[in-house]
Amino acid sequence: MDKDRALEEMMGKLGDFGRYQCFQFILHILAAMTAGMHMLSLVTVAAVPDHRCFLHGIDSYNATNSWNSSLVMAAIPVNENDKFDSCRMYTRNHTSTAECESWVYNTQYFSSSRGIEWNFVCNQRWMGAIAQTVYMFGVVGGSLIFGRISDKYGRKTAFVWSGVMQLLLGVLVALTNEYYSFLVVRFIYGIFGSGAYITGFVLTMELVGPSKRTICGVTFQVMFAIGIMLVPAWGYLIDNRFYLQILYGLHAALLLPHWFIMDESPRWLWSQGRARESVAIIEKALKMNGITENIDTSSLISQCKATNAKYSDEQSAGTNDLFKTPRMLKKTLIICGCWFTNSVVYYGISLNAGKLNGNPYFLMFLMGIVELPSYVIITYFLDRVGHRALISTMMLLGGIACLVIFFLPHGSITTTGMVMVGKLFISGSFSIIYKYSAELFPTVVRSSGVGLGSMCASVSGALTPLINLLDTLNPKIPTILFGFLALFSGFSTFFLPETIGRHLPQSLEDGEKFGIGDNCFTNCSGQPLTDSIPDIPETMVPLDENKKTKE
């Protein structure tokens, strides 16, 4: 197709990653940092410290009795972990227990939070879980809304408006003092909280060359982890949930100058027939990269206006085509399961940081730190051992780490260490799943396939806070569930083909034939079997909607 060939030749002049791409990439990844911060801000803003019943006659509303006083110890039963029962107290005659009517909180680490104000405890724990769940469902909606906005109005427009709304809603959520209004604002906050992350990722993938997409994708994950680390860092310094939430929201101001210094995607402009603007950006990029190349602007504009079509019989291919043939159905179900599992385990471990013994700020900061070694491992090994081998190994090791916790004492240092190990491995597998998915699906349904997987991840992320409520029955139940899911999903990837070194499928027929006979039971070396698909060179297809890694 002349139009596509002209675009590829024009983009190829830039190289894979020059000075221009580097500058634009730095602007894009700031959105990953703010997304990580917004997504887990409730861990500090709505923290629930250790608590016990308010004891009439012992505690007063101006001061509470010491937790280790004999009066308190005599009035509150001790649970199986030798801690005060957080939800019950003895009746007057000590023959039975009754549920708390109000609570006293340990203010060693948190003295101000939504969890303290609204009592997200005992039979009201669901309130805190729902607050996180509605945000994640907002992310689900945002993945749809911003996919469409970025396709219709441009990547840059979607990016900047997301930043503006993050700033406004980040402040508004701090000002909202009624619980159900708070949920509504949190939902809208979720829609925009990851919008810039989605479009920023798409912008990067449409700008950098094939050799740099892996490292750029991993860097987005690193910045997301840095955003997570900023949550406890600021929480440690500011022990006031109002000012803390406002500070989190103000970080979105970093995205506002992008309107003046960030460029629109040349690929999107080209696809919209705006060839003159597309060529102007590429000329600017060539100059910044130090490349002297003359571009025949008038010729390119005329080619852009051409109305040629490729794969005309498959232009209407979409999500439904992923389920119509047996091999494509198998790949789709396995990949969607991987997205679902990686998300639920990743957020399940992250949101439980405050339940581990020790300084919650340090533990949450450590949750972000442990992700970094996994990204180093991924960057080094991904193109050497293959996607399938690495993602299955990391999911299986992450699942084993979660199951080992069942046999360790609750609250011990060893348990905390094993939780960190599980987070390290699941972070690694999560960082691979996007690229692996994009390579498994054929070009004509690649966007639909990755978008479907991303939606599965968003839905499971929304369900995670509710799954965590199962710890009421036993503190280890959620972790065991996460472990079995990771093992099952990790094992299921054995049935997928390797994609390293293979020509990517283009048509639906290619997708059905792709990787026949190639699975971990016939070839687990990471080296592809003889490719039966014709030698079709890979072209870069603009990613259009629902593109994200951790939403």
Coordinates of C-alpha atoms in Angstrom, one line a residue:
M1 CA 0.0 0.0 0.0
D2 CA 1.7 3.2 -1.2
K3 CA 0.3 5.3 1.6
D4 CA 1.5 3.0 4.4
R5 CA 4.8 2.5 2.7
A6 CA 5.4 6.2 2.5
L7 CA 4.6 6.5 6.2
E8 CA 7.0 3.7 7.1
E9 CA 9.8 5.1 5.0
M10 CA 9.3 8.5 6.5
M11 CA 9.3 7.2 10.1
G12 CA 12.3 5.0 9.3
K13 CA 14.4 8.0 8.6
L14 CA 14.2 8.9 12.3
G15 CA 15.9 5.8 13.5
D16 CA 14.7 3.8 16.5
F17 CA 15.5 6.1 19.3
G18 CA 17.2 9.4 18.7
R19 CA 17.3 12.6 20.7
Y20 CA 13.8 13.6 19.7
Q21 CA 12.2 10.3 20.6
C22 CA 14.1 10.4 24.0
F23 CA 12.7 13.9 24.8
Q24 CA 9.2 12.9 23.9
F25 CA 9.5 9.6 25.8
I26 CA 10.5 11.4 29.0
L27 CA 7.3 13.5 28.7
H28 CA 5.2 10.4 28.1
I29 CA 6.5 8.4 31.1
L30 CA 5.6 11.1 33.6
A31 CA 2.0 9.9 33.2
A32 CA 3.0 6.4 34.4
M33 CA 4.3 7.9 37.6
T34 CA 1.1 9.9 38.3
A35 CA -1.0 6.9 37.5
G36 CA 0.8 4.7 40.0
M37 CA 0.3 7.4 42.7
H38 CA -3.4 7.9 42.0
M39 CA -4.2 4.2 41.9
L40 CA -2.8 3.4 45.3
S41 CA -3.3 6.7 47.1
L42 CA -6.0 5.2 49.4
V43 CA -3.4 3.0 51.0
T44 CA -2.3 6.1 53.0
V45 CA -5.3 8.5 52.6
A46 CA -7.8 5.8 53.8
A47 CA -5.4 3.8 56.0
V48 CA -6.9 1.7 58.8
P49 CA -4.5 1.5 61.7
D50 CA -4.6 -1.1 64.5
H51 CA -7.8 -0.5 66.4
R52 CA -9.9 -1.8 69.3
C53 CA -13.2 -1.1 70.9
F54 CA -13.9 2.2 72.6
L55 CA -14.4 1.3 76.2
H56 CA -16.9 3.5 78.1
G57 CA -15.7 4.4 81.5
I58 CA -12.1 3.6 80.6
D59 CA -11.6 5.7 77.4
S60 CA -12.9 9.3 76.9
Y61 CA -13.4 11.3 73.7
N62 CA -10.5 13.6 74.7
A63 CA -8.0 10.8 75.7
T64 CA -7.8 7.1 75.5
N65 CA -6.3 4.7 77.9
S66 CA -3.0 3.0 77.2
W67 CA -3.4 -0.1 75.1
N68 CA -1.4 -2.2 77.5
S69 CA -3.1 -1.1 80.6
S70 CA -4.7 -3.7 82.8
L71 CA -8.1 -2.3 82.4
V72 CA -8.0 -2.5 78.6
M73 CA -6.5 -6.0 78.7
A74 CA -9.2 -7.2 81.0
A75 CA -12.0 -5.7 78.8
I76 CA -11.0 -6.9 75.3
P77 CA -10.4 -10.5 74.3
V78 CA -7.2 -11.6 72.5
N79 CA -7.3 -13.4 69.1
E80 CA -5.2 -16.3 67.9
N81 CA -2.4 -14.0 66.9
D82 CA -2.1 -12.6 70.5
K83 CA -3.5 -9.3 69.5
F84 CA -6.5 -7.5 70.8
D85 CA -9.7 -8.4 69.0
S86 CA -10.4 -5.4 66.8
C87 CA -14.2 -5.9 66.6
R88 CA -15.4 -7.3 70.0
M89 CA -15.2 -6.6 73.7
Y90 CA -16.3 -8.4 76.8
T91 CA -19.7 -7.7 78.3
R92 CA -20.0 -6.5 81.9
N93 CA -20.1 -10.0 83.4
H94 CA -17.3 -11.3 81.1
T95 CA -19.4 -14.3 80.1
S96 CA -19.8 -13.2 76.5
T97 CA -18.6 -10.7 74.0
A98 CA -20.3 -7.9 72.1
E99 CA -19.5 -6.0 68.9
C100 CA -17.9 -2.6 69.1
E101 CA -20.0 0.5 68.7
S102 CA -17.1 2.8 68.3
W103 CA -13.3 2.4 68.1
V104 CA -10.0 3.6 69.3
Y105 CA -7.1 3.8 66.8
N106 CA -3.4 3.3 67.3
T107 CA -2.0 6.6 66.0
Q108 CA 1.7 5.6 65.9
Y109 CA 1.8 5.8 62.1
F110 CA -1.6 7.3 61.1
S111 CA -3.5 9.9 63.0
S112 CA -5.6 11.2 60.1
S113 CA -7.3 9.2 57.3
R114 CA -10.6 8.4 55.7
G115 CA -10.5 5.0 57.4
I116 CA -10.4 6.6 60.8
E117 CA -13.0 9.3 60.0
W118 CA -15.5 6.8 58.5
N119 CA -14.5 3.7 60.4
F120 CA -13.6 1.3 57.6
V121 CA -13.4 -1.5 60.2
C122 CA -15.2 -4.7 61.2
N123 CA -18.6 -4.9 59.6
Q124 CA -17.9 -1.6 57.8
R125 CA -14.7 -2.9 56.1
W126 CA -16.6 -3.1 52.8
M127 CA -16.7 0.7 52.7
G128 CA -12.9 0.9 52.2
A129 CA -12.9 -2.0 49.7
I130 CA -15.7 -0.3 47.6
A131 CA -13.8 3.0 47.6
Q132 CA -10.9 1.2 45.9
T133 CA -13.1 -0.9 43.7
V134 CA -15.0 2.1 42.2
Y135 CA -11.7 3.7 41.3
M136 CA -10.7 0.6 39.4
F137 CA -14.0 0.4 37.6
G138 CA -13.4 4.0 36.7
V139 CA -10.1 2.8 35.1
V140 CA -12.1 0.3 33.1
G141 CA -14.4 3.0 31.8
G142 CA -11.3 5.2 31.2
S143 CA -9.7 2.6 29.0
L144 CA -12.8 2.7 26.7
I145 CA -13.3 6.4 26.8
F146 CA -9.7 7.5 26.3
G147 CA -9.2 4.9 23.6
R148 CA -12.0 6.5 21.6
I149 CA -11.0 10.1 22.5
S150 CA -7.4 9.5 21.4
D151 CA -8.5 7.9 18.2
K152 CA -11.0 10.7 17.3
Y153 CA -9.4 13.8 18.7
G154 CA -5.7 12.8 19.0
R155 CA -3.3 11.3 21.5
K156 CA -2.0 14.7 22.7
T157 CA -5.5 16.1 23.3
A158 CA -6.5 13.0 25.4
F159 CA -3.2 13.1 27.3
V160 CA -3.5 16.8 28.3
W161 CA -7.2 16.7 29.2
S162 CA -6.5 13.6 31.4
G163 CA -3.8 15.7 33.2
V164 CA -6.2 18.6 33.7
M165 CA -8.9 16.4 35.1
Q166 CA -6.5 14.5 37.4
L167 CA -5.5 17.8 38.9
L168 CA -9.1 19.0 39.5
L169 CA -10.4 15.6 40.7
G170 CA -7.3 14.9 42.9
V171 CA -8.2 18.1 44.8
L172 CA -12.0 17.6 44.7
V173 CA -11.7 14.1 46.3
A174 CA -9.9 15.7 49.2
L175 CA -12.8 18.2 49.7
T176 CA -15.6 15.6 49.5
N177 CA -16.8 14.8 53.0
E178 CA -19.8 12.6 52.4
Y179 CA -19.1 8.9 51.7
Y180 CA -21.4 8.2 48.7
S181 CA -20.4 11.5 47.0
F182 CA -16.8 10.5 47.7
L183 CA -17.4 7.2 45.8
V184 CA -18.8 9.1 42.8
V185 CA -15.8 11.4 42.7
R186 CA -13.5 8.5 43.1
F187 CA -15.1 6.7 40.1
I188 CA -14.6 9.8 37.9
Y189 CA -11.1 10.2 39.3
G190 CA -10.4 6.6 38.1
I191 CA -11.6 7.4 34.6
F192 CA -9.0 10.2 34.2
G193 CA -6.4 8.9 36.6
S194 CA -4.9 6.5 34.1
G195 CA -6.0 8.2 30.9
A196 CA -2.7 9.9 30.3
Y197 CA -0.9 6.7 31.1
I198 CA -2.8 4.9 28.3
T199 CA -2.3 7.6 25.7
G200 CA 1.3 8.2 26.8
F201 CA 2.1 4.5 26.3
V202 CA 0.4 4.5 22.9
L203 CA 2.4 7.6 21.9
T204 CA 5.7 6.0 22.8
M205 CA 4.9 2.7 21.0
E206 CA 4.0 4.7 17.8
L207 CA 7.1 6.8 18.0
V208 CA 10.1 4.6 18.9
G209 CA 11.5 1.8 16.6
P210 CA 11.0 -1.9 17.1
S211 CA 14.4 -2.4 18.8
K212 CA 13.5 0.0 21.6
R213 CA 9.9 -1.0 22.3
T214 CA 10.8 -3.5 25.0
I215 CA 13.0 -1.2 27.0
C216 CA 10.5 1.6 26.7
G217 CA 7.6 -0.5 27.8
V218 CA 9.6 -1.7 30.8
T219 CA 10.5 1.9 31.7
F220 CA 6.8 2.7 31.9
Q221 CA 6.6 -0.1 34.5
V222 CA 9.5 1.4 36.4
M223 CA 7.9 4.8 36.5
F224 CA 4.6 3.2 37.7
A225 CA 6.6 1.6 40.5
I226 CA 8.2 5.0 41.3
G227 CA 4.7 6.5 41.6
I228 CA 3.8 3.7 44.1
M229 CA 6.9 4.6 46.1
L230 CA 6.0 8.2 46.2
V231 CA 2.7 7.3 48.0
P232 CA 4.3 6.2 51.3
A233 CA 7.2 8.7 50.9
W234 CA 4.8 11.7 51.0
G235 CA 2.5 9.9 53.5
Y236 CA 5.4 9.6 55.9
L237 CA 6.1 13.3 55.7
I238 CA 2.5 14.5 55.8
D239 CA 0.3 13.0 58.4
N240 CA -2.9 14.7 57.3
R241 CA -5.2 13.0 54.8
F242 CA -6.6 16.3 53.4
Y243 CA -3.2 17.9 52.6
L244 CA -1.8 14.5 51.5
Q245 CA -4.6 13.9 49.0
I246 CA -4.2 17.4 47.6
L247 CA -0.5 16.9 47.2
Y248 CA -1.1 13.6 45.3
G249 CA -3.5 15.5 43.0
L250 CA -1.1 18.4 42.4
H251 CA 1.4 16.0 40.9
A252 CA -0.8 16.1 37.8
A253 CA 0.4 19.6 37.2
L254 CA 3.5 18.0 35.8
L255 CA 1.4 17.0 32.7
L256 CA 0.0 20.4 31.9
P257 CA 3.0 21.9 30.1
H258 CA 2.8 19.0 27.7
W259 CA 0.3 21.0 25.7
F260 CA 3.1 23.3 24.6
I261 CA 6.2 21.0 24.5
M262 CA 4.8 17.5 23.5
D263 CA 4.0 16.7 19.9
E264 CA 1.0 14.8 18.5
S265 CA 1.7 11.3 17.1
P266 CA 2.8 11.6 13.4
R267 CA 1.2 8.3 12.8
W268 CA -2.2 9.4 14.1
L269 CA -2.0 12.7 12.1
W270 CA -1.1 10.6 9.0
S271 CA -4.1 8.3 9.6
Q272 CA -6.4 11.3 9.8
G273 CA -5.2 12.7 6.4
R274 CA -3.3 15.5 8.1
A275 CA -0.1 14.8 6.2
R276 CA 1.3 18.4 6.4
E277 CA 1.3 18.4 10.2
S278 CA 2.7 14.9 10.3
V279 CA 5.5 15.8 7.9
A280 CA 6.3 19.0 9.9
I281 CA 6.7 17.0 13.1
I282 CA 9.0 14.5 11.4
E283 CA 11.1 17.3 9.9
K284 CA 11.5 18.8 13.3
A285 CA 12.4 15.4 14.7
L286 CA 15.0 14.8 12.0
K287 CA 16.6 18.1 12.7
M288 CA 16.7 17.4 16.5
N289 CA 18.3 14.0 15.8
G290 CA 20.9 15.6 13.6
I291 CA 19.8 13.9 10.4
T292 CA 20.0 15.9 7.2
E293 CA 17.3 14.5 5.0
N294 CA 15.1 16.2 2.4
I295 CA 11.5 15.3 2.4
D296 CA 9.2 15.8 -0.6
T297 CA 6.3 17.2 1.3
S298 CA 4.0 17.8 -1.6
S299 CA 4.4 14.2 -2.8
L300 CA 3.8 12.8 0.6
I301 CA 0.6 14.9 1.1
S302 CA -0.7 13.6 -2.2
Q303 CA 0.0 10.0 -1.2
C304 CA -1.7 10.5 2.2
K305 CA -4.8 11.6 0.4
A306 CA -4.9 8.4 -1.6
T307 CA -7.8 6.1 -0.7
N308 CA -6.1 2.7 -1.0
A309 CA -7.1 -0.1 1.2
K310 CA -5.3 -3.2 2.5
Y311 CA -6.9 -6.4 3.7
S312 CA -10.2 -5.0 2.5
D313 CA -12.0 -8.2 3.3
E314 CA -10.8 -8.1 6.9
Q315 CA -11.3 -4.4 7.7
S316 CA -14.3 -5.2 9.8
A317 CA -12.4 -7.8 11.9
G318 CA -12.8 -7.3 15.6
T319 CA -13.1 -8.9 19.0
N320 CA -15.6 -11.5 17.9
D321 CA -13.1 -13.0 15.5
L322 CA -10.9 -13.9 18.5
F323 CA -13.4 -16.6 19.4
K324 CA -14.4 -18.0 16.0
T325 CA -11.6 -20.5 15.4
P326 CA -10.3 -23.2 17.8
R327 CA -6.6 -22.2 18.1
M328 CA -7.4 -18.5 18.2
L329 CA -10.0 -19.2 20.9
K330 CA -7.4 -21.1 23.0
K331 CA -4.8 -18.3 22.7
T332 CA -7.4 -15.7 23.6
L333 CA -8.7 -17.5 26.7
I334 CA -5.1 -18.2 28.0
I335 CA -3.9 -14.6 27.4
C336 CA -7.0 -13.1 29.0
G337 CA -6.5 -15.4 32.0
C338 CA -2.9 -14.2 32.3
W339 CA -4.0 -10.5 32.2
F340 CA -6.7 -11.3 34.9
T341 CA -4.3 -13.2 37.1
N342 CA -1.4 -10.8 36.9
S343 CA -3.6 -7.9 37.8
V344 CA -5.4 -9.5 40.7
V345 CA -2.2 -10.8 42.3
Y346 CA -0.2 -7.6 41.7
Y347 CA -2.9 -5.4 43.2
G348 CA -3.8 -7.9 45.9
I349 CA -0.2 -7.9 47.2
S350 CA 0.2 -4.2 46.8
L351 CA -3.1 -3.3 48.7
N352 CA -2.2 -5.7 51.5
A353 CA 1.1 -3.9 52.3
G354 CA -0.5 -2.1 55.3
K355 CA -1.5 -5.5 56.9
L356 CA 2.1 -6.7 57.2
N357 CA 3.9 -6.2 60.6
G358 CA 6.2 -3.2 60.6
N359 CA 6.3 0.4 59.5
P360 CA 3.6 0.6 56.8
Y361 CA 5.3 3.4 55.0
F362 CA 8.6 1.4 54.7
L363 CA 6.8 -1.7 53.7
M364 CA 4.8 0.0 50.9
F365 CA 8.0 1.7 49.7
L366 CA 9.7 -1.7 49.7
M367 CA 6.7 -3.0 47.6
G368 CA 7.8 -0.5 44.9
I369 CA 11.5 -1.1 45.2
V370 CA 11.2 -4.9 44.8
E371 CA 9.7 -4.4 41.3
L372 CA 12.9 -2.8 40.0
P373 CA 15.1 -6.0 40.0
S374 CA 12.4 -7.8 38.1
Y375 CA 12.5 -5.2 35.3
V376 CA 16.2 -5.5 35.1
I377 CA 15.8 -9.3 34.7
I378 CA 13.2 -8.8 32.0
T379 CA 15.2 -6.3 30.1
Y380 CA 18.2 -8.7 30.0
F381 CA 16.5 -12.1 29.4
L382 CA 13.4 -11.3 27.5
D383 CA 14.9 -11.4 24.0
R384 CA 17.3 -14.2 25.0
V385 CA 15.0 -16.9 26.5
G386 CA 11.7 -15.8 25.0
H387 CA 8.4 -14.5 26.2
R388 CA 6.7 -17.8 27.0
A389 CA 9.5 -19.2 29.1
L390 CA 9.9 -16.0 31.1
I391 CA 6.3 -15.2 31.7
S392 CA 5.5 -18.8 32.8
T393 CA 8.5 -19.1 35.0
M394 CA 7.8 -15.8 36.8
M395 CA 4.1 -16.6 37.3
L396 CA 4.9 -20.1 38.6
L397 CA 7.5 -18.7 41.0
G398 CA 5.2 -15.9 42.1
G399 CA 2.4 -18.5 42.8
I400 CA 4.7 -20.7 44.8
A401 CA 5.8 -17.8 46.9
C402 CA 2.2 -17.0 47.7
L403 CA 1.5 -20.6 48.7
V404 CA 4.6 -20.8 50.9
I405 CA 3.1 -18.0 53.0
F406 CA 0.4 -20.4 54.1
F407 CA 3.0 -22.4 56.1
L408 CA 4.7 -19.4 57.7
P409 CA 3.7 -17.7 60.9
H410 CA 1.3 -14.8 60.4
G411 CA 3.1 -11.4 60.7
S412 CA 6.7 -12.8 60.8
I413 CA 9.6 -11.3 59.0
T414 CA 9.9 -14.4 56.9
T415 CA 6.3 -13.9 55.8
T416 CA 7.0 -10.3 54.8
G417 CA 10.1 -11.4 52.9
M418 CA 8.1 -14.0 51.0
V419 CA 5.4 -11.5 50.1
M420 CA 8.1 -9.3 48.6
V421 CA 9.4 -12.3 46.6
G422 CA 5.9 -12.9 45.2
K423 CA 5.6 -9.2 44.3
L424 CA 9.0 -9.3 42.5
F425 CA 8.0 -12.2 40.3
I426 CA 4.4 -11.2 39.5
S427 CA 5.7 -7.7 38.6
G428 CA 8.0 -9.3 36.1
S429 CA 5.3 -11.4 34.4
F430 CA 2.9 -8.4 34.4
S431 CA 5.5 -6.3 32.5
I432 CA 5.8 -9.0 29.7
I433 CA 2.1 -9.7 29.1
Y434 CA 1.4 -6.6 26.9
K435 CA 4.2 -7.2 24.4
Y436 CA 3.6 -11.0 24.3
S437 CA -0.1 -10.4 23.7
A438 CA 0.6 -8.0 20.9
E439 CA 2.8 -10.5 19.2
L440 CA 0.4 -13.5 19.5
F441 CA -2.6 -11.8 17.8
P442 CA -2.6 -11.0 14.1
T443 CA -2.4 -7.5 12.9
V444 CA -6.1 -7.2 11.9
V445 CA -7.3 -8.0 15.4
R446 CA -4.2 -7.0 17.5
S447 CA -5.8 -3.9 19.0
S448 CA -8.9 -5.8 19.8
G449 CA -7.0 -8.7 21.4
V450 CA -4.8 -6.5 23.6
G451 CA -7.7 -4.3 24.5
L452 CA -9.7 -7.4 25.6
G453 CA -6.9 -8.6 27.8
S454 CA -6.4 -5.1 29.2
M455 CA -10.1 -5.0 30.1
C456 CA -9.7 -8.3 31.9
A457 CA -6.9 -6.8 33.9
S458 CA -9.0 -3.8 34.8
V459 CA -12.0 -5.9 36.0
S460 CA -9.8 -8.1 38.1
G461 CA -8.1 -5.1 39.6
A462 CA -11.6 -3.8 40.6
L463 CA -12.5 -7.1 42.2
T464 CA -9.2 -7.4 44.2
P465 CA -10.3 -5.2 47.1
L466 CA -13.4 -7.4 47.5
I467 CA -11.3 -10.6 47.4
N468 CA -9.1 -9.2 50.2
L469 CA -12.2 -9.1 52.4
L470 CA -12.0 -12.9 52.6
D471 CA -9.2 -12.4 55.1
T472 CA -12.0 -12.0 57.7
L473 CA -12.3 -15.8 57.6
N474 CA -8.6 -16.4 57.6
P475 CA -5.8 -13.8 56.9
K476 CA -4.1 -16.2 54.5
I477 CA -7.1 -17.0 52.3
P478 CA -6.5 -14.2 49.7
T479 CA -2.8 -15.0 49.4
I480 CA -3.6 -18.7 48.9
L481 CA -6.2 -17.8 46.2
F482 CA -3.6 -15.6 44.5
G483 CA -1.1 -18.4 44.6
F484 CA -3.3 -21.0 42.9
L485 CA -4.4 -18.5 40.3
A486 CA -0.8 -17.7 39.4
L487 CA 0.1 -21.4 39.3
F488 CA -2.8 -22.3 37.0
S489 CA -2.3 -19.3 34.7
G490 CA 1.5 -19.9 34.6
F491 CA 1.0 -23.5 33.6
S492 CA -1.5 -22.6 31.0
T493 CA 1.1 -20.5 29.1
F494 CA 2.9 -23.8 28.3
F495 CA 0.3 -24.3 25.6
L496 CA 1.2 -21.0 23.9
P497 CA 3.8 -20.7 21.1
E498 CA 7.0 -18.7 21.4
T499 CA 7.0 -15.4 19.4
I500 CA 10.7 -14.4 19.6
G501 CA 12.3 -14.6 16.1
R502 CA 9.0 -15.3 14.3
H503 CA 7.3 -13.2 11.7
L504 CA 4.2 -11.8 13.3
P505 CA 0.8 -13.0 11.9
Q506 CA -1.0 -10.4 9.7
S507 CA -4.3 -11.9 8.7
L508 CA -6.9 -14.1 10.6
E509 CA -5.7 -17.1 8.7
D510 CA -2.1 -16.4 9.7
G511 CA -3.2 -16.1 13.3
E512 CA -4.9 -19.5 13.3
K513 CA -1.8 -21.1 11.8
F514 CA 0.6 -19.2 14.0
G515 CA 2.6 -21.5 16.3
I516 CA 1.1 -24.9 15.3
G517 CA 2.8 -27.6 17.2
D518 CA 4.9 -25.1 19.1
N519 CA 4.3 -25.4 22.9
C520 CA 6.4 -26.1 26.0
F521 CA 5.8 -29.8 25.7
T522 CA 7.3 -29.9 22.2
N523 CA 9.8 -27.1 22.4
C524 CA 10.6 -25.4 25.7
S525 CA 14.0 -24.0 24.6
G526 CA 12.7 -20.5 23.6
Q527 CA 13.9 -21.1 20.1
P528 CA 11.0 -21.1 17.5
L529 CA 10.1 -24.1 15.4
T530 CA 10.2 -23.7 11.6
D531 CA 7.8 -21.0 10.8
S532 CA 5.1 -22.1 8.3
I533 CA 3.8 -18.6 7.9
P534 CA 5.0 -16.7 4.8
D535 CA 7.8 -14.2 5.2
I536 CA 5.7 -11.1 5.8
P537 CA 7.7 -8.2 7.1
E538 CA 6.4 -6.6 10.2
T539 CA 4.9 -3.1 9.9
M540 CA 4.1 -1.0 12.8
V541 CA 0.3 -0.7 13.1
P542 CA -0.8 2.3 15.3
L543 CA -2.3 1.1 18.6
D544 CA -5.7 2.6 18.8
E545 CA -7.5 1.9 22.0
N546 CA -7.5 0.2 25.4
K547 CA -3.7 0.1 25.5
K548 CA -2.2 -0.2 28.9
T549 CA 0.0 -2.4 31.0
K550 CA -1.3 -2.1 34.6
E551 CA -4.9 -0.8 34.3

